[in-house]
mmCIF file with all atom_site columns, N, CA and C in Angstrom:
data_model
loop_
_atom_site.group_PDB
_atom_site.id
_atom_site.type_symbol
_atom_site.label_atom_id
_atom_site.label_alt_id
_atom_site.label_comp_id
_atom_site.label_asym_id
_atom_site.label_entity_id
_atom_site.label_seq_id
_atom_site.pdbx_PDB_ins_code
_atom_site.Cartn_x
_atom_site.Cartn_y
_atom_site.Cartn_z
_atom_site.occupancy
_atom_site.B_iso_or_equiv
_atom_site.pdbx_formal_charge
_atom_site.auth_seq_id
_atom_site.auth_comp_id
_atom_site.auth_asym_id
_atom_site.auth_atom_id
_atom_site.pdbx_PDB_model_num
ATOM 1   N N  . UNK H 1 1  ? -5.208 6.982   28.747 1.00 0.00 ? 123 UNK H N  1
ATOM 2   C CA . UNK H 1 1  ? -3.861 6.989   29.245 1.00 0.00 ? 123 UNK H CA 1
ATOM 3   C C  . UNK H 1 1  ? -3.400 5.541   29.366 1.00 0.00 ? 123 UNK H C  1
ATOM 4   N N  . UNK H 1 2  ? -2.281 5.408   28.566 1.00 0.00 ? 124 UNK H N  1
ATOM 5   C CA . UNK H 1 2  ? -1.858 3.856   28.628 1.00 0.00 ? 124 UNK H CA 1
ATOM 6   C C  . UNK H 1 2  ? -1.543 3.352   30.099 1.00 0.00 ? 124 UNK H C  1
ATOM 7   N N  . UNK H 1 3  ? -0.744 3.950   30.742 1.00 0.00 ? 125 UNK H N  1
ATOM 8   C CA . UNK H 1 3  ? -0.073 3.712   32.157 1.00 0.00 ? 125 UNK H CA 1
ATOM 9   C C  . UNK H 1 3  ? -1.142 2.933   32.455 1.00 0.00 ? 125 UNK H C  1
ATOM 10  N N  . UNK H 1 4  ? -2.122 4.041   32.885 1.00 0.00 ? 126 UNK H N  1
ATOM 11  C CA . UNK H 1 4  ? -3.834 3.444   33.532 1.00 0.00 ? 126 UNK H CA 1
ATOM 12  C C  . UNK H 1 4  ? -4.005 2.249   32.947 1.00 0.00 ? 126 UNK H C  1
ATOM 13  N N  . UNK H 1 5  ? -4.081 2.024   31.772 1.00 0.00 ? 127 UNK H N  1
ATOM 14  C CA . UNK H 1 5  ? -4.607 1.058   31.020 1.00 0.00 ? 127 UNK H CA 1
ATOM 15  C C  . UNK H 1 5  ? -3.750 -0.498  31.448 1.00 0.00 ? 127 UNK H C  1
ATOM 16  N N  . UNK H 1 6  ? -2.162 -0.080  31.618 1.00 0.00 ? 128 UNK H N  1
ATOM 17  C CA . UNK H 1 6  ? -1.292 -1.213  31.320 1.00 0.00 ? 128 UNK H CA 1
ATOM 18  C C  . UNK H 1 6  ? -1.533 -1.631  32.897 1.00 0.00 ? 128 UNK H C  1
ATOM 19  N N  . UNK H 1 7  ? -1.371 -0.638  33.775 1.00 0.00 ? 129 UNK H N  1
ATOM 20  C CA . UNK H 1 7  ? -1.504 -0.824  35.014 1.00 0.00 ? 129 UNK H CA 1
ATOM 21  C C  . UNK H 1 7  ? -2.693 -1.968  35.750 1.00 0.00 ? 129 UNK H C  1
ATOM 22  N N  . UNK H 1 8  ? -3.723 -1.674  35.189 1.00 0.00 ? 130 UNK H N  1
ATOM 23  C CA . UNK H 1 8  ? -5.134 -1.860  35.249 1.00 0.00 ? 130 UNK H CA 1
ATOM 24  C C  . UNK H 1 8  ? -5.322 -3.776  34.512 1.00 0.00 ? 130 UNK H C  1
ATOM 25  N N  . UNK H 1 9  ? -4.551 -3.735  33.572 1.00 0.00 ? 131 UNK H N  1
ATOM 26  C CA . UNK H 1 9  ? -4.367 -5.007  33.001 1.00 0.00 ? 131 UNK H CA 1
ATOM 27  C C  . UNK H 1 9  ? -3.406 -5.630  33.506 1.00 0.00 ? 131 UNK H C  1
ATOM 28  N N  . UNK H 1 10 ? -2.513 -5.369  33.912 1.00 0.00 ? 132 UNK H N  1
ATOM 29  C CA . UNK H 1 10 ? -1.241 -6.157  35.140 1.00 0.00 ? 132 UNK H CA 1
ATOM 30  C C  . UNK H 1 10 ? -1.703 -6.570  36.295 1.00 0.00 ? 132 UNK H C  1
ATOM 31  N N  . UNK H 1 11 ? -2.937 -5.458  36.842 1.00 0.00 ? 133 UNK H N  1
ATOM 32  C CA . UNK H 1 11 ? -3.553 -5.773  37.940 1.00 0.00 ? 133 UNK H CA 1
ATOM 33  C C  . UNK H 1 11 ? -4.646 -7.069  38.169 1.00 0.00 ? 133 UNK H C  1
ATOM 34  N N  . UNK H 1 12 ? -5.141 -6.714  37.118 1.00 0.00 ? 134 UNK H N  1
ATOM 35  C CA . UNK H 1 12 ? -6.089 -7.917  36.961 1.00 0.00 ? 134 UNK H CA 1
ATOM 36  C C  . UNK H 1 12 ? -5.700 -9.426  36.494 1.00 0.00 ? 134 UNK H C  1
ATOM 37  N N  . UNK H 1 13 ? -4.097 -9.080  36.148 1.00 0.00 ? 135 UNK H N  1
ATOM 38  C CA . UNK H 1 13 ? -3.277 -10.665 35.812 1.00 0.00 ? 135 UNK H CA 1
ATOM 39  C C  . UNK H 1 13 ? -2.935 -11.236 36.861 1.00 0.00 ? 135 UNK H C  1
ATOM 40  N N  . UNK H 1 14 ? -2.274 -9.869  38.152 1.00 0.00 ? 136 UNK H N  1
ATOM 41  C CA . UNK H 1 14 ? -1.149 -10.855 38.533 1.00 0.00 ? 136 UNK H CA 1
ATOM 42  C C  . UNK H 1 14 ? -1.850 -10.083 39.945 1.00 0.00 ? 136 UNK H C  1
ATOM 43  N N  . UNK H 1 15 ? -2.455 -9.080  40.035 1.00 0.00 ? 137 UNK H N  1
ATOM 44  C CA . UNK H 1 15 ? -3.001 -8.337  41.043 1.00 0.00 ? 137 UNK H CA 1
ATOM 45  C C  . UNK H 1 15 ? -3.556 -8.568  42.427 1.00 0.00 ? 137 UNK H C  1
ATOM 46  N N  . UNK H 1 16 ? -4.339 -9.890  42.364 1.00 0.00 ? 138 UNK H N  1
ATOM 47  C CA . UNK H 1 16 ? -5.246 -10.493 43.059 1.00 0.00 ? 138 UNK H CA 1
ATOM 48  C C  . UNK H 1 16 ? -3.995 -11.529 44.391 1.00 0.00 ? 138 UNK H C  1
ATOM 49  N N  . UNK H 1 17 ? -3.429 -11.930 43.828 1.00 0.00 ? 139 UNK H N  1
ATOM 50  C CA . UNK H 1 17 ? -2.727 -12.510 44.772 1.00 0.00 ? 139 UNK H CA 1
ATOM 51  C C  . UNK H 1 17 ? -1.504 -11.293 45.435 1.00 0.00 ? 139 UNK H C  1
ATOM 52  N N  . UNK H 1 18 ? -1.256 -10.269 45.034 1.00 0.00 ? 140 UNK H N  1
ATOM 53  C CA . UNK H 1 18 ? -0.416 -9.554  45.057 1.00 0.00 ? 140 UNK H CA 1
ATOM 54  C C  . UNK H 1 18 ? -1.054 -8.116  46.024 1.00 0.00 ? 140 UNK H C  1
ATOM 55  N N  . UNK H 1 19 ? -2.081 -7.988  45.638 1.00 0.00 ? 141 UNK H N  1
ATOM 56  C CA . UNK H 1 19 ? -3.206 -6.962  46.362 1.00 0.00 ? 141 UNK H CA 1
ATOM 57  C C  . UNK H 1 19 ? -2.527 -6.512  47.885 1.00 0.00 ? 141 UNK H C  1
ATOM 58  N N  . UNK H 1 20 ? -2.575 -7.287  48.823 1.00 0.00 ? 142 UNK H N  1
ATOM 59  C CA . UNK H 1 20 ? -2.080 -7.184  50.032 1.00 0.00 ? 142 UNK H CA 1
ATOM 60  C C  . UNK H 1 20 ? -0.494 -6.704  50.211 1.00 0.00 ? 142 UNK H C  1
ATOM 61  N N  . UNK H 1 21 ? 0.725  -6.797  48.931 1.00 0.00 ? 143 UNK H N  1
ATOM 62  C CA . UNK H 1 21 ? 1.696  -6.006  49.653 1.00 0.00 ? 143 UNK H CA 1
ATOM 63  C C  . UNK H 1 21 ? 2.416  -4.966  49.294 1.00 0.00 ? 143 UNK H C  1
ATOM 64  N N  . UNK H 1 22 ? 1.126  -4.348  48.410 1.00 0.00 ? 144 UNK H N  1
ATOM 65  C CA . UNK H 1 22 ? 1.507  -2.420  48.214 1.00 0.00 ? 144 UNK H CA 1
ATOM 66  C C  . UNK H 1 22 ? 2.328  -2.539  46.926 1.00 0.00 ? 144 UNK H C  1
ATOM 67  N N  . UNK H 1 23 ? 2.307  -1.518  46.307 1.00 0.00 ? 145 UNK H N  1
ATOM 68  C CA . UNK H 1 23 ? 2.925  -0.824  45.236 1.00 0.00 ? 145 UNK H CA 1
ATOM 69  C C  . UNK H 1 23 ? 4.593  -1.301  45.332 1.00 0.00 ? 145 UNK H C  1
ATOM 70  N N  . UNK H 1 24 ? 5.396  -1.450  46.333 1.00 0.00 ? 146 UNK H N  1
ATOM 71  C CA . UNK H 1 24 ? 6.642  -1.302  45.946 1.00 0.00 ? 146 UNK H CA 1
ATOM 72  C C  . UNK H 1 24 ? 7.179  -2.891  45.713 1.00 0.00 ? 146 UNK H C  1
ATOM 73  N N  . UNK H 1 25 ? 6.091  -4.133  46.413 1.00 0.00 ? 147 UNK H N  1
ATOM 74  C CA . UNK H 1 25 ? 6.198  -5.517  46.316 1.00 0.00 ? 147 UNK H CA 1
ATOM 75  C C  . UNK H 1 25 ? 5.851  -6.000  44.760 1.00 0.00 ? 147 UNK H C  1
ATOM 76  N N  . UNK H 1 26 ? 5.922  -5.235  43.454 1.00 0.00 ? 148 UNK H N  1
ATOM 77  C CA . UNK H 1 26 ? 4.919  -6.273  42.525 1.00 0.00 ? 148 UNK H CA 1
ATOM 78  C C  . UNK H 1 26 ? 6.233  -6.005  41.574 1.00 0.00 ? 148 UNK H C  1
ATOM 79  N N  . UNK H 1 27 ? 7.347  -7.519  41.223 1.00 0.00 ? 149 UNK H N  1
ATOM 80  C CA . UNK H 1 27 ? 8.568  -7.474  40.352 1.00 0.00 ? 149 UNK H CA 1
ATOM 81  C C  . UNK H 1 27 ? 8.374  -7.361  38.942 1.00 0.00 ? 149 UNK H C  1
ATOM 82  N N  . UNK H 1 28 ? 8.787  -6.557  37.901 1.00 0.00 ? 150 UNK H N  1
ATOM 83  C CA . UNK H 1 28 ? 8.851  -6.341  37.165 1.00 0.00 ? 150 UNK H CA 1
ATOM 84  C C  . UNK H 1 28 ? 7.389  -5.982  36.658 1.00 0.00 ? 150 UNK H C  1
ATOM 85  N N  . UNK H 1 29 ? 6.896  -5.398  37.397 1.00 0.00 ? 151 UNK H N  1
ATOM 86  C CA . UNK H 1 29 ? 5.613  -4.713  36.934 1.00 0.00 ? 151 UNK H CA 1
ATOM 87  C C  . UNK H 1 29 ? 5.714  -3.289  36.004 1.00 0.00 ? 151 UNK H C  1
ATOM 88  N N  . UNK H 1 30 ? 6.526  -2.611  36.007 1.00 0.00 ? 152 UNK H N  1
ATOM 89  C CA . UNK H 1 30 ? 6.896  -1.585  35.454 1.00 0.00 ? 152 UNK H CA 1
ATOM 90  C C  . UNK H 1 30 ? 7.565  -2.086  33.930 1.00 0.00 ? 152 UNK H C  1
ATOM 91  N N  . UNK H 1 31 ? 8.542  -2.648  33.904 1.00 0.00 ? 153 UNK H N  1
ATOM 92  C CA . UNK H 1 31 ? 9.039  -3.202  32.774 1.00 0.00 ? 153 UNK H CA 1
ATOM 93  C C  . UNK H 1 31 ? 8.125  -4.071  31.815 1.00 0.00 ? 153 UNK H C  1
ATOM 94  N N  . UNK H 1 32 ? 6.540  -4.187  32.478 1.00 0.00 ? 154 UNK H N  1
ATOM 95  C CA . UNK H 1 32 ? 5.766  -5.244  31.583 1.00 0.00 ? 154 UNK H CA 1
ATOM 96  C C  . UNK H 1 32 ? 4.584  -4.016  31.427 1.00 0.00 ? 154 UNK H C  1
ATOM 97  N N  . UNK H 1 33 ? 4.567  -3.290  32.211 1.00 0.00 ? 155 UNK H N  1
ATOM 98  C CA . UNK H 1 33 ? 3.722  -1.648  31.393 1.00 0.00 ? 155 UNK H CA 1
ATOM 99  C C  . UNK H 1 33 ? 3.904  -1.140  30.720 1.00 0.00 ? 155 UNK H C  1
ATOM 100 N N  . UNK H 1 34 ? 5.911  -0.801  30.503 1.00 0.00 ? 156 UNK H N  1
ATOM 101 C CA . UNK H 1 34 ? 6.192  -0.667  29.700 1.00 0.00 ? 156 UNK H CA 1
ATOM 102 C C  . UNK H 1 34 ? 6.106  -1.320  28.558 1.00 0.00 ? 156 UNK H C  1
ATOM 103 N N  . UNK H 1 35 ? 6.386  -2.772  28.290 1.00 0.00 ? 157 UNK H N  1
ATOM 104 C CA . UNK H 1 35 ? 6.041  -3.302  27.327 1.00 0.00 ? 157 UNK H CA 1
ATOM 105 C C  . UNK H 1 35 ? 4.459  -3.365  26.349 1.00 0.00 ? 157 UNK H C  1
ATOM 106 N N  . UNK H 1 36 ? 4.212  -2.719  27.527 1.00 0.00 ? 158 UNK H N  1
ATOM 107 C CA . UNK H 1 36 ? 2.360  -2.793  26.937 1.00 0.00 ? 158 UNK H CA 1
ATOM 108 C C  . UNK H 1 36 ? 1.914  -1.739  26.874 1.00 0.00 ? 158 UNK H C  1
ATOM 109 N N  . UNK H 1 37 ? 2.430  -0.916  26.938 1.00 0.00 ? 159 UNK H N  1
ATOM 110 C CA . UNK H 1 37 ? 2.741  0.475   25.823 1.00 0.00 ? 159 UNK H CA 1
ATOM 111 C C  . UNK H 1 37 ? 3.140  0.441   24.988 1.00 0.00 ? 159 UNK H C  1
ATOM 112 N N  . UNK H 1 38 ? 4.356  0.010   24.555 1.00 0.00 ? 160 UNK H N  1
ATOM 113 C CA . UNK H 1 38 ? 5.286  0.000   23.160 1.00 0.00 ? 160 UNK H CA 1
ATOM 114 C C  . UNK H 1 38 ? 4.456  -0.948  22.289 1.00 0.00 ? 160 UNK H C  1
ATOM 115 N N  . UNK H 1 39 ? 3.826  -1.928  23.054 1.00 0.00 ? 161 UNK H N  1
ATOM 116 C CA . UNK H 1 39 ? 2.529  -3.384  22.175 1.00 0.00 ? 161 UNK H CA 1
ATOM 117 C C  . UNK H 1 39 ? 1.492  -2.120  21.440 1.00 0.00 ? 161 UNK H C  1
ATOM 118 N N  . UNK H 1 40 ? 0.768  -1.609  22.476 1.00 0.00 ? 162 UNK H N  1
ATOM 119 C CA . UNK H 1 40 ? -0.231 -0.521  22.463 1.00 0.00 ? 162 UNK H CA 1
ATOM 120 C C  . UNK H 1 40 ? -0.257 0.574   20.999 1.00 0.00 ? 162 UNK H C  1
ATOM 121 N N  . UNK H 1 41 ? 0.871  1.066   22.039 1.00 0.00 ? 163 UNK H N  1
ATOM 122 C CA . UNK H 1 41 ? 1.085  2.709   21.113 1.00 0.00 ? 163 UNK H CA 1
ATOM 123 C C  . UNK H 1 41 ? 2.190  3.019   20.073 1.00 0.00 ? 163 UNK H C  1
ATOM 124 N N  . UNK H 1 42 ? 3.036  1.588   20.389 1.00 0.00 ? 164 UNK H N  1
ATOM 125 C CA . UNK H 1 42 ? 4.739  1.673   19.696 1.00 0.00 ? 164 UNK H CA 1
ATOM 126 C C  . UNK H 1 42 ? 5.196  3.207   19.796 1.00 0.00 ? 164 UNK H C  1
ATOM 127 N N  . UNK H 1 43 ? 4.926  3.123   21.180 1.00 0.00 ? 165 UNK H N  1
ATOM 128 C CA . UNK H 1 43 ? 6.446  4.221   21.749 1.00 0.00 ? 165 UNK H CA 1
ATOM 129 C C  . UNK H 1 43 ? 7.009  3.400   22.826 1.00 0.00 ? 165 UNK H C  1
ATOM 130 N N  . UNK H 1 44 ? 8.386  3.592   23.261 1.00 0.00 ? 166 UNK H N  1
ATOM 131 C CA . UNK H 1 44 ? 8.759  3.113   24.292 1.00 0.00 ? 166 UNK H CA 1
ATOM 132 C C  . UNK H 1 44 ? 8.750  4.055   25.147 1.00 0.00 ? 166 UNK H C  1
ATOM 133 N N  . UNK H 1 45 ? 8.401  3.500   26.559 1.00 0.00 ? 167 UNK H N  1
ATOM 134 C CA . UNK H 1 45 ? 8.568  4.244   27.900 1.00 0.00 ? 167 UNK H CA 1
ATOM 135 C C  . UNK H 1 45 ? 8.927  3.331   28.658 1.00 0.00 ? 167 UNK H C  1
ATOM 136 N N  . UNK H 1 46 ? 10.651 3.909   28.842 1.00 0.00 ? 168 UNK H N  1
ATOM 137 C CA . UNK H 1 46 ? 11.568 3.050   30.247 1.00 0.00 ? 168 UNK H CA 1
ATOM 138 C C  . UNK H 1 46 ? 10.498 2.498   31.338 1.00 0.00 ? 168 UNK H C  1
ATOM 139 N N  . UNK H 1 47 ? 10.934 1.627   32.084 1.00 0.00 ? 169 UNK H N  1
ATOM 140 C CA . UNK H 1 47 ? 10.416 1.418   33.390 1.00 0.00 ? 169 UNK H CA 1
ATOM 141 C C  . UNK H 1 47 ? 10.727 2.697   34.532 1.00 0.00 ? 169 UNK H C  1
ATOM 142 N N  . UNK H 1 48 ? 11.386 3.034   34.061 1.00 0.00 ? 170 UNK H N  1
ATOM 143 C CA . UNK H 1 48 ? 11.722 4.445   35.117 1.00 0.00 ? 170 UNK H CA 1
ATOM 144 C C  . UNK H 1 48 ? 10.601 5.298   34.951 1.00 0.00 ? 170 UNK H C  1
ATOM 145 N N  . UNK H 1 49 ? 10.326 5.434   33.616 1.00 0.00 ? 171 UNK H N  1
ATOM 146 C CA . UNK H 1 49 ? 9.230  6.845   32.739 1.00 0.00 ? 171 UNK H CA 1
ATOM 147 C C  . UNK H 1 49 ? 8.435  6.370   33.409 1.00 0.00 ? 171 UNK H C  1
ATOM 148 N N  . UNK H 1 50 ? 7.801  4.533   33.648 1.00 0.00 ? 172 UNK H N  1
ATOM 149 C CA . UNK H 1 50 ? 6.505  4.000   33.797 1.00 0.00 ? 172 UNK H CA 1
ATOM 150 C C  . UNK H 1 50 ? 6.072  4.169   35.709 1.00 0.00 ? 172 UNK H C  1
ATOM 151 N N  . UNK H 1 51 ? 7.549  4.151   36.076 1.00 0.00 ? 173 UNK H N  1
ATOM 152 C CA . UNK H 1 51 ? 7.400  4.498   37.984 1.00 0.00 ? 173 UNK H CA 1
ATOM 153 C C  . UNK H 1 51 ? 7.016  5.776   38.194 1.00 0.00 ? 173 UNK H C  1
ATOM 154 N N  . UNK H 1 52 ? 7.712  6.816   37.563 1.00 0.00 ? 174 UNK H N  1
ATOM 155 C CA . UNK H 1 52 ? 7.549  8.190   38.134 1.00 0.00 ? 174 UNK H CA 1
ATOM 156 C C  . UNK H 1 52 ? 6.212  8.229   37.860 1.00 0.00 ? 174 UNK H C  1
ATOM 157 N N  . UNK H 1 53 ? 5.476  8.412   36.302 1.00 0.00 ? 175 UNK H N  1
ATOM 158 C CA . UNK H 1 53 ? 4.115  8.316   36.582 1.00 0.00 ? 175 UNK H CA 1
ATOM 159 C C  . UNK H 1 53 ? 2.989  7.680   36.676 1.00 0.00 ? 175 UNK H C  1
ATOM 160 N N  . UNK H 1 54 ? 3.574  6.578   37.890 1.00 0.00 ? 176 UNK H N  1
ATOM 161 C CA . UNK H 1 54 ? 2.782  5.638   38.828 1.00 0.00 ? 176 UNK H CA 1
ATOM 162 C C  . UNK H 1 54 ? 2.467  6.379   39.614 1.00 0.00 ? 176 UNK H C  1
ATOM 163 N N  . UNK H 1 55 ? 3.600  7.134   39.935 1.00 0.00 ? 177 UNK H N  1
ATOM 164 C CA . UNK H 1 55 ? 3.958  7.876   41.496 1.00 0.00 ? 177 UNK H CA 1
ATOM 165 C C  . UNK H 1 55 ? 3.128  8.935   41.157 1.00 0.00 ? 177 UNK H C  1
ATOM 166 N N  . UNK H 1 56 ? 3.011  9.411   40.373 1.00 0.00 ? 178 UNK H N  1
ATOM 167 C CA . UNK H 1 56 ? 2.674  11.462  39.803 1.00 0.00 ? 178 UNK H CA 1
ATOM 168 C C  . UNK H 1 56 ? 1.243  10.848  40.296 1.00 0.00 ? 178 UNK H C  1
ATOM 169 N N  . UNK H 1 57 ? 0.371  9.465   40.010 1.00 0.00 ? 179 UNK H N  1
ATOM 170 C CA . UNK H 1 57 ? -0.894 9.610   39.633 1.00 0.00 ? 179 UNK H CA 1
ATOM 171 C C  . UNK H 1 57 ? -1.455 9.165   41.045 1.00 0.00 ? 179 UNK H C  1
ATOM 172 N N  . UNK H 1 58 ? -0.572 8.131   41.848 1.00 0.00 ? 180 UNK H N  1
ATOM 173 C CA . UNK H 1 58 ? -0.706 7.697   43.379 1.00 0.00 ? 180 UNK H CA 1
ATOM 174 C C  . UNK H 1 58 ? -0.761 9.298   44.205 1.00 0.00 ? 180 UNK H C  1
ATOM 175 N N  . UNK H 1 59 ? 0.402  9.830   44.086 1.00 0.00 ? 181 UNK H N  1
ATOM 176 C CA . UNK H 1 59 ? 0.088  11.009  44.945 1.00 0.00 ? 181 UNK H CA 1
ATOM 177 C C  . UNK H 1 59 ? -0.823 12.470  44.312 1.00 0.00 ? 181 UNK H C  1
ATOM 178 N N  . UNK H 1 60 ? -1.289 12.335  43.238 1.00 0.00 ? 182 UNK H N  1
ATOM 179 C CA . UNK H 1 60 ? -2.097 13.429  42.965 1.00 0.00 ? 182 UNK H CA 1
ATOM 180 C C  . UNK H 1 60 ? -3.796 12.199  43.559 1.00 0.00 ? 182 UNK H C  1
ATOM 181 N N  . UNK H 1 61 ? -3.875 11.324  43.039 1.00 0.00 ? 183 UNK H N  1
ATOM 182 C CA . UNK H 1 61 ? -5.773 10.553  42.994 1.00 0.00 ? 183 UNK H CA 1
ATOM 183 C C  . UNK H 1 61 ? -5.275 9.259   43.999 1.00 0.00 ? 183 UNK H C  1
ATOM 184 N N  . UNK H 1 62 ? -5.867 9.677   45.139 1.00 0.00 ? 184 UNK H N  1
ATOM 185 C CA . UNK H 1 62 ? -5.693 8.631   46.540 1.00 0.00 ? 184 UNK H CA 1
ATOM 186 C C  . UNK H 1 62 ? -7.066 7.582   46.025 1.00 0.00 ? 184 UNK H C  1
ATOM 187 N N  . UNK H 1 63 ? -7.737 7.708   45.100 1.00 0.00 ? 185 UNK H N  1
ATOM 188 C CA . UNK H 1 63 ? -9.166 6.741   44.855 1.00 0.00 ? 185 UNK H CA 1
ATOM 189 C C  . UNK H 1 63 ? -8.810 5.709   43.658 1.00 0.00 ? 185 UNK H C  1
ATOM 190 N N  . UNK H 1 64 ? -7.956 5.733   43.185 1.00 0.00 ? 186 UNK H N  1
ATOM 191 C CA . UNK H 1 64 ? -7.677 4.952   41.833 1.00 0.00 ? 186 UNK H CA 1
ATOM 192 C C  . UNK H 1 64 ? -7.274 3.554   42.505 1.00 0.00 ? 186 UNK H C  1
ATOM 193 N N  . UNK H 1 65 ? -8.177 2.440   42.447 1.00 0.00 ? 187 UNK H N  1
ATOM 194 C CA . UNK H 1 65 ? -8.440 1.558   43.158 1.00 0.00 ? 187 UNK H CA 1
ATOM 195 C C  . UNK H 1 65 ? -7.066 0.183   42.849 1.00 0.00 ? 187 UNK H C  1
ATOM 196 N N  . UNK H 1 66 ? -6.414 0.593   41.442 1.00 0.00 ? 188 UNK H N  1
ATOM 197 C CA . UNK H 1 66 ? -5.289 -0.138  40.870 1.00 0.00 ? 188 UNK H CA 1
ATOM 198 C C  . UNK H 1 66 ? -4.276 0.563   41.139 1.00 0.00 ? 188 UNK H C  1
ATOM 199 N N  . UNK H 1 67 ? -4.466 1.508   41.974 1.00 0.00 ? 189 UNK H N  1
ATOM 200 C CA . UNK H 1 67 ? -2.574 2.105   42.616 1.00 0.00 ? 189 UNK H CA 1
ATOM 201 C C  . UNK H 1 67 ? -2.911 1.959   44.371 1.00 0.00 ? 189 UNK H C  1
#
Protein backbone atom coordinates (compact mmCIF):
# COMPACT_ATOMS: atom_id res chain seq x y z
CA UNK A 1 0.00 0.00 0.00
CA UNK A 2 1.60 3.21 -1.17
CA UNK A 3 -0.05 5.59 1.52
CA UNK A 4 1.89 3.22 4.12
CA UNK A 5 4.81 3.36 2.11
CA UNK A 6 4.79 7.31 1.32
CA UNK A 7 3.75 7.90 4.84
CA UNK A 8 6.50 5.78 6.35
CA UNK A 9 9.14 7.62 4.08
CA UNK A 10 7.90 11.25 5.04
CA UNK A 11 8.20 9.99 8.45
CA UNK A 12 11.53 9.04 8.48
CA UNK A 13 12.50 12.50 6.51
CA UNK A 14 10.89 14.97 8.33
CA UNK A 15 9.28 12.73 11.25
CA UNK A 16 11.78 12.80 13.98
CA UNK A 17 11.67 16.37 14.78
CA UNK A 18 7.96 16.49 14.16
CA UNK A 19 7.07 13.17 16.26
CA UNK A 20 5.81 15.14 19.32
CA UNK A 21 2.90 17.24 17.62
CA UNK A 22 0.42 14.62 16.22
CA UNK A 23 -0.96 13.99 12.89
CA UNK A 24 -2.74 17.31 12.28
CA UNK A 25 0.83 19.53 12.92
CA UNK A 26 2.99 17.99 9.83
CA UNK A 27 2.49 20.92 6.57
CA UNK A 28 2.14 19.64 3.44
CA UNK A 29 2.62 16.14 4.30
CA UNK A 30 -0.27 14.90 2.37
CA UNK A 31 0.49 16.79 -0.84
CA UNK A 32 4.19 15.16 -0.75
CA UNK A 33 2.42 11.43 -0.34
CA UNK A 34 0.67 12.31 -2.81
CA UNK A 35 3.43 13.11 -4.90
CA UNK A 36 5.09 9.88 -4.01
CA UNK A 37 2.49 7.97 -5.29
CA UNK A 38 2.11 9.50 -8.65
CA UNK A 39 6.56 9.10 -8.51
CA UNK A 40 5.67 5.39 -7.38
CA UNK A 41 2.64 4.15 -9.20
CA UNK A 42 1.83 7.19 -11.76
CA UNK A 43 -1.62 7.55 -10.51
CA UNK A 44 -2.55 10.64 -8.89
CA UNK A 45 -4.18 10.78 -5.48
CA UNK A 46 -5.37 14.40 -4.28
CA UNK A 47 -4.14 15.30 -0.88
CA UNK A 48 -7.69 14.99 0.19
CA UNK A 49 -7.74 11.05 -1.25
CA UNK A 50 -4.21 10.90 0.77
CA UNK A 51 -6.04 12.40 4.37
CA UNK A 52 -9.15 10.39 4.34
CA UNK A 53 -7.05 7.28 4.07
CA UNK A 54 -4.67 8.41 6.73
CA UNK A 55 -7.72 8.71 8.75
CA UNK A 56 -9.55 5.18 7.49
CA UNK A 57 -6.08 3.48 8.63
CA UNK A 58 -5.48 5.73 12.14
CA UNK A 59 -8.95 4.82 13.22
CA UNK A 60 -9.29 1.20 12.05
CA UNK A 61 -4.98 0.07 13.44
CA UNK A 62 -4.27 2.19 16.80
CA UNK A 63 -0.48 0.19 16.48
CA UNK A 64 0.86 1.58 13.19
CA UNK A 65 3.72 3.33 14.80
CA UNK A 66 3.91 6.14 11.62
CA UNK A 67 0.23 7.37 12.24
Amino acid sequence: MKVLAGLRKYTSLYGEQRAHRGLRKWPNRNAWISEFILRETNKLRTSKQVSSRIQQLGAATKDLHCI
